[in-house]
Short mmCIF file of C-alpha atoms in Angstrom, two decimals:
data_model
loop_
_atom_site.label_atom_id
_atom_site.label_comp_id
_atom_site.label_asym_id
_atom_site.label_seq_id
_atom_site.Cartn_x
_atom_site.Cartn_y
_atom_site.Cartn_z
CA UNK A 1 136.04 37.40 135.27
CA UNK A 2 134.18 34.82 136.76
CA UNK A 3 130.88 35.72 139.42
CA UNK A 4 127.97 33.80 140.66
CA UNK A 5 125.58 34.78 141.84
CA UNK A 6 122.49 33.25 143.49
CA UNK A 7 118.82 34.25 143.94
CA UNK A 8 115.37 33.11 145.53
CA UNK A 9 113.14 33.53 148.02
CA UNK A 10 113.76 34.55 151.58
CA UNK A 11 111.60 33.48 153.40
CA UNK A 12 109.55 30.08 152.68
CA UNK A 13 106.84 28.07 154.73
CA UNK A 14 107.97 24.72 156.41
CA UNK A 15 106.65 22.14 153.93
CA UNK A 16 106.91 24.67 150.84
CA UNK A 17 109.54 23.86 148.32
CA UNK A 18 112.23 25.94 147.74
CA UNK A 19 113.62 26.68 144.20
CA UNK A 20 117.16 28.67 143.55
CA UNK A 21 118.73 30.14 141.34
CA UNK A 22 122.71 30.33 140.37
CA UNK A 23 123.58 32.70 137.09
CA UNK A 24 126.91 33.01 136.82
CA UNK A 25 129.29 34.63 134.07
CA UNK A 26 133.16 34.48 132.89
CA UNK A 27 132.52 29.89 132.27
CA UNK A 28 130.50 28.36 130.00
CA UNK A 29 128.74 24.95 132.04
CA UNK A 30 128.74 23.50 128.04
CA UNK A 31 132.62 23.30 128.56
CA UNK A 32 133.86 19.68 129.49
CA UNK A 33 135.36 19.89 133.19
CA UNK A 34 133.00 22.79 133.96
CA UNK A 35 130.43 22.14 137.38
CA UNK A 36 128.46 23.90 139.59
CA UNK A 37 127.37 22.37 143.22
CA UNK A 38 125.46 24.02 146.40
CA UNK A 39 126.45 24.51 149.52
CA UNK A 40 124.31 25.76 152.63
CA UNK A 41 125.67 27.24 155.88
CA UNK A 42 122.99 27.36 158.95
CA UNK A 43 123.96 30.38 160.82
CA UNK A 44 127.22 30.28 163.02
CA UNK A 45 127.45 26.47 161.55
CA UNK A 46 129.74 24.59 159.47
CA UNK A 47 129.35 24.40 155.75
CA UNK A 48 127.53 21.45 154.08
CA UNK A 49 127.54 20.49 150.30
CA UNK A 50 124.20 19.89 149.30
CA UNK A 51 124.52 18.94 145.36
CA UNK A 52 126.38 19.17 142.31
CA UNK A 53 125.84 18.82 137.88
CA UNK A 54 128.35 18.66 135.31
CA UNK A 55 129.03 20.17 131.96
CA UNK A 56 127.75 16.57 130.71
CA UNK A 57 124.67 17.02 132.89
CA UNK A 58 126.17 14.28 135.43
CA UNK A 59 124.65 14.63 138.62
CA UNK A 60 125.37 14.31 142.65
CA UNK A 61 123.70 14.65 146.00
CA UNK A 62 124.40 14.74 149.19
CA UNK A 63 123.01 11.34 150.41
CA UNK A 64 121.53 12.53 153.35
CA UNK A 65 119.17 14.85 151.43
CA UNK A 66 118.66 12.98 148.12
CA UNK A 67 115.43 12.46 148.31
CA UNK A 68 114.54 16.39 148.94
CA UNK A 69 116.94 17.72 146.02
CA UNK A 70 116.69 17.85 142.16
CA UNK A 71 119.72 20.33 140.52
CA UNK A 72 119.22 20.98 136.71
CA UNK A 73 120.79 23.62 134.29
CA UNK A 74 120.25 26.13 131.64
CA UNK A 75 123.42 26.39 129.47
CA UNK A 76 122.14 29.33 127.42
CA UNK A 77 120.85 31.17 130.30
CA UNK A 78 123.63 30.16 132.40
CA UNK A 79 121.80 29.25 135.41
CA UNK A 80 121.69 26.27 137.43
CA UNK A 81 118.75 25.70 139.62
CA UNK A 82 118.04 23.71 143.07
CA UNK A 83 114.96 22.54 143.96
CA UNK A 84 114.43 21.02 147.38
CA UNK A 85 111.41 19.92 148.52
CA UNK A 86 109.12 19.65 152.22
CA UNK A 87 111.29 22.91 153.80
CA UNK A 88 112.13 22.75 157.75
CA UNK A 89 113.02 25.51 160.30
CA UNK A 90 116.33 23.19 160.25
CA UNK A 91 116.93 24.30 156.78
CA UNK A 92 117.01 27.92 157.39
CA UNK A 93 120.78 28.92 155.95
CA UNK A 94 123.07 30.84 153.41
CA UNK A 95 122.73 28.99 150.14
CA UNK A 96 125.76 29.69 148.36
CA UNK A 97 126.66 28.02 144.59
CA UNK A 98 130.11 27.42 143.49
CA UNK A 99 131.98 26.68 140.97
CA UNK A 100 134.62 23.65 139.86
CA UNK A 101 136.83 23.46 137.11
CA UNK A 102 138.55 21.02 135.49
CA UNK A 103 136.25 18.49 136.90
CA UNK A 104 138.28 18.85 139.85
CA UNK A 105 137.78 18.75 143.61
CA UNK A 106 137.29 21.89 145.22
CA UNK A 107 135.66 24.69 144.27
CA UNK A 108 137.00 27.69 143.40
CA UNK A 109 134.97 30.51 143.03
CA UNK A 110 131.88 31.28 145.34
CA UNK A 111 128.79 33.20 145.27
CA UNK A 112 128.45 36.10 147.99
CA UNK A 113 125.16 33.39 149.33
CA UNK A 114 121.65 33.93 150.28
CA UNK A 115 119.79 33.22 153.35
CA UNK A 116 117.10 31.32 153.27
CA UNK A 117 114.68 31.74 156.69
CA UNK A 118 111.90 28.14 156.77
CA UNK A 119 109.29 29.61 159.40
CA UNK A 120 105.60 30.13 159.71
CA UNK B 1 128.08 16.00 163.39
CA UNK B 2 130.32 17.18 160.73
CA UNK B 3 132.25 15.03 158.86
CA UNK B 4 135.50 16.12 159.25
CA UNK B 5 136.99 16.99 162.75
CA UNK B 6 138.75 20.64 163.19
CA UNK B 7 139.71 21.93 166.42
CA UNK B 8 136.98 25.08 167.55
CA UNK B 9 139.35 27.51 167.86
CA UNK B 10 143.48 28.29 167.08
CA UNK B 11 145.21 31.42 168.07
CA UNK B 12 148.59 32.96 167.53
CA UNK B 13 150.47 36.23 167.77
CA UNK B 14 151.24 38.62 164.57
CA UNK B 15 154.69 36.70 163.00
CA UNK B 16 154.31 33.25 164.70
CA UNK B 17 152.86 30.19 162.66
CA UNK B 18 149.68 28.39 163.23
CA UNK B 19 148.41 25.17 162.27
CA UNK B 20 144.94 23.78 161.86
CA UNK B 21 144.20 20.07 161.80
CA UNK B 22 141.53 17.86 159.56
CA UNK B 23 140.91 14.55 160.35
CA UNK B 24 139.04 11.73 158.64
CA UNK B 25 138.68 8.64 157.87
CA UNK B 26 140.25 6.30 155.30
CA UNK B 27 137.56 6.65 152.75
CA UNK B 28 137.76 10.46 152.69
CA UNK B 29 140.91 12.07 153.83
CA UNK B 30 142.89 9.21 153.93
CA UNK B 31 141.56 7.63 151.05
CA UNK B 32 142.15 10.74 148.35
CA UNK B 33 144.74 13.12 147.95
CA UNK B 34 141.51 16.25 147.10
CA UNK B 35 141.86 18.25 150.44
CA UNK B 36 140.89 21.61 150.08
CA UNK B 37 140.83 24.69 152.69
CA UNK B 38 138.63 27.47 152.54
CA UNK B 39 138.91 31.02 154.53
CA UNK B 40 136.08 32.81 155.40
CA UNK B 41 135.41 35.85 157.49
CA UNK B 42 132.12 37.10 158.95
CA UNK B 43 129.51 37.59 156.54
CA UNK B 44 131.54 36.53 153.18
CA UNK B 45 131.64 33.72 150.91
CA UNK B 46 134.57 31.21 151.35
CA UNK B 47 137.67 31.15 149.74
CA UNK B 48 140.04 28.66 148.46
CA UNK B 49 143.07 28.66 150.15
CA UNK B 50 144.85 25.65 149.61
CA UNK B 51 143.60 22.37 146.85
CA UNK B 52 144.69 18.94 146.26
CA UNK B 53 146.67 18.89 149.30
CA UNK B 54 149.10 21.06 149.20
CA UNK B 55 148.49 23.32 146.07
CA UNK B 56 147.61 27.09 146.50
CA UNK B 57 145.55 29.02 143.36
CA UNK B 58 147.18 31.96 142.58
CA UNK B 59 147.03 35.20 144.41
CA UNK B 60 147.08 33.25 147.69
CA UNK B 61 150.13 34.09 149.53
CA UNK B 62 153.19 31.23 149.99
CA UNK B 63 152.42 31.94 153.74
CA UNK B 64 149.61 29.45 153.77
CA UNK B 65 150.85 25.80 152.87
CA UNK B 66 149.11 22.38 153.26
CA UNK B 67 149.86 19.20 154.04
CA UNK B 68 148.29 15.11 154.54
CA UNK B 69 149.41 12.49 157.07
CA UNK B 70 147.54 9.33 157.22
CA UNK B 71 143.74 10.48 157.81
CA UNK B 72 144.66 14.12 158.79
CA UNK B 73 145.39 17.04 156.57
CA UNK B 74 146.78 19.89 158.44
CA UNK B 75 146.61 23.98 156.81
CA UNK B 76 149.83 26.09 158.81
CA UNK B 77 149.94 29.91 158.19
CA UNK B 78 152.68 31.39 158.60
CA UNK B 79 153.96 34.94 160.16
CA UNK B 80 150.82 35.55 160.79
CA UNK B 81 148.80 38.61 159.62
CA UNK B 82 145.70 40.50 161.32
CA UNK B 83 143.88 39.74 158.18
CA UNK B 84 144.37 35.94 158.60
CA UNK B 85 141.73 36.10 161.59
CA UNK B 86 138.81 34.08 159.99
CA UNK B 87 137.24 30.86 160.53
CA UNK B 88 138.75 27.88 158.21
CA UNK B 89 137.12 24.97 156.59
CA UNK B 90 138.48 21.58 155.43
CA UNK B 91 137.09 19.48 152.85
CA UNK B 92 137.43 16.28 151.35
CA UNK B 93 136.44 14.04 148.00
CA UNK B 94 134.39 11.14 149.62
CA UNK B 95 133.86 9.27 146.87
CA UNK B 96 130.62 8.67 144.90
CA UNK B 97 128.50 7.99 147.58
CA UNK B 98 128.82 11.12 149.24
CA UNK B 99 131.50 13.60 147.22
CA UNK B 100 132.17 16.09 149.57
CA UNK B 101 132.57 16.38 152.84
CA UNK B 102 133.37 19.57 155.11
CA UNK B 103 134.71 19.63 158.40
CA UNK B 104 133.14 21.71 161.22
CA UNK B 105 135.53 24.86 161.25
CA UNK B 106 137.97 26.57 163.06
CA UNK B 107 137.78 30.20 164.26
CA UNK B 108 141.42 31.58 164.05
CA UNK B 109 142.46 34.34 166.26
CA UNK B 110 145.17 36.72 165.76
CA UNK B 111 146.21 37.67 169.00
#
């Protein structure tokens, strides 16, 4: 059975960085075709996919936030963690992770998200 | 600005069909055949619906089918349910530059 399931803070200061957390279960990300990305979701907005590394530790990020993002993982803790830097009130959302196998193009298994509040 | 363009909103009656549109551009609908469809309802994670186009993982009823013209992709549900009323999302492979790209959503109503 595969889960996800994310973790972090809930509240952070604009200009503090914010670090999550994915652990998931049921996939190994050491298994070729394996990936994990991140999506946000502002409330009562559209989703928006923020970032995404491969079982070969390939990586990719949403060009718009580049700069702000770093994604690494911990096969034998099976984690995968975002980091993204100089937070806004813009960035307040529901961080979800997600899964792809196959090294395909969708993602097929979610995490149930966390919201993330950027304010003073 | 999202990406992708959906219409806001789509509504039908329990039994009739729906569709919901997607459109791109060349380099992201038009350009790979990796559309995917996601349900979601209010306070849950997305689902997949539909992948590559026109492919549905299993345990997703053969009511929900997808399709590609040109730049658009289109999701139709069929004999519609109550428990189809949920907003959908598109998204599309956009190449290196920018992988993935969602479109804004539509809010389906079941009338």
């Amino acid at each position: 059975q595969v889960t996800l399931r994310e973790s972090g803070p809930a509240l952070v200061k604009p200009t503090q960085t914010l670090t999550l957390t994915c652990t998931f279960s049921g996939f190994s990300l050491s298994t070729s075709g394996m990936c994990v990305s991140w999506i946000r979701q502002p409330p009562g907005k559209a989703l928006e996919w923020l970032a995404r590394i491969d079982w070969d530790d390939d990586k990719y990020y949403s060009t718009s936030l580049k700069t702000r993002l770093t994604i690494s993982k911990d096969t034998s803790k099976n984690q995968v963690v975002l980091t993204m830097t100089n937070m806004d009130p813009v960035d307040t959302a529901t961080y979800y992770c997600a899964r792809t196998n196959h090294g395909g193009y969708y993602f097929d298994y979610w995490g149930q998200g966390t919201l993330v509040t950027v304010s003073s | 600005q999202s990406a992708l363009t959906q219409p806001r909103s789509v509504s039908g009656s329990p039994g009739q069909s729906v569709t919901i549109s997607c459109t791109g551009t060349s380099s992201d609908v038009g350009g790979y055949n990796y559309v995917s469809w996601y349900q979601q309802h209010p306070g849950k994670a997305p689902k997949l619906m539909i992948y590559d186009v026109s492919k549905r993982p299993s345990g997703v009823p053969d009511r929900f089918s997808g399709s590609k013209s040109g730049n658009t992709a289109s999701l139709t549900i069929s004999g519609l349910q109550a428990e189809d009323e949920a907003d959908y999302y598109c998204c599309s492979y956009a190449g290196s530059y920018t992988p993935w790209v969602f479109g804004g959503g539509t809010k389906l109503t079941v009338l």
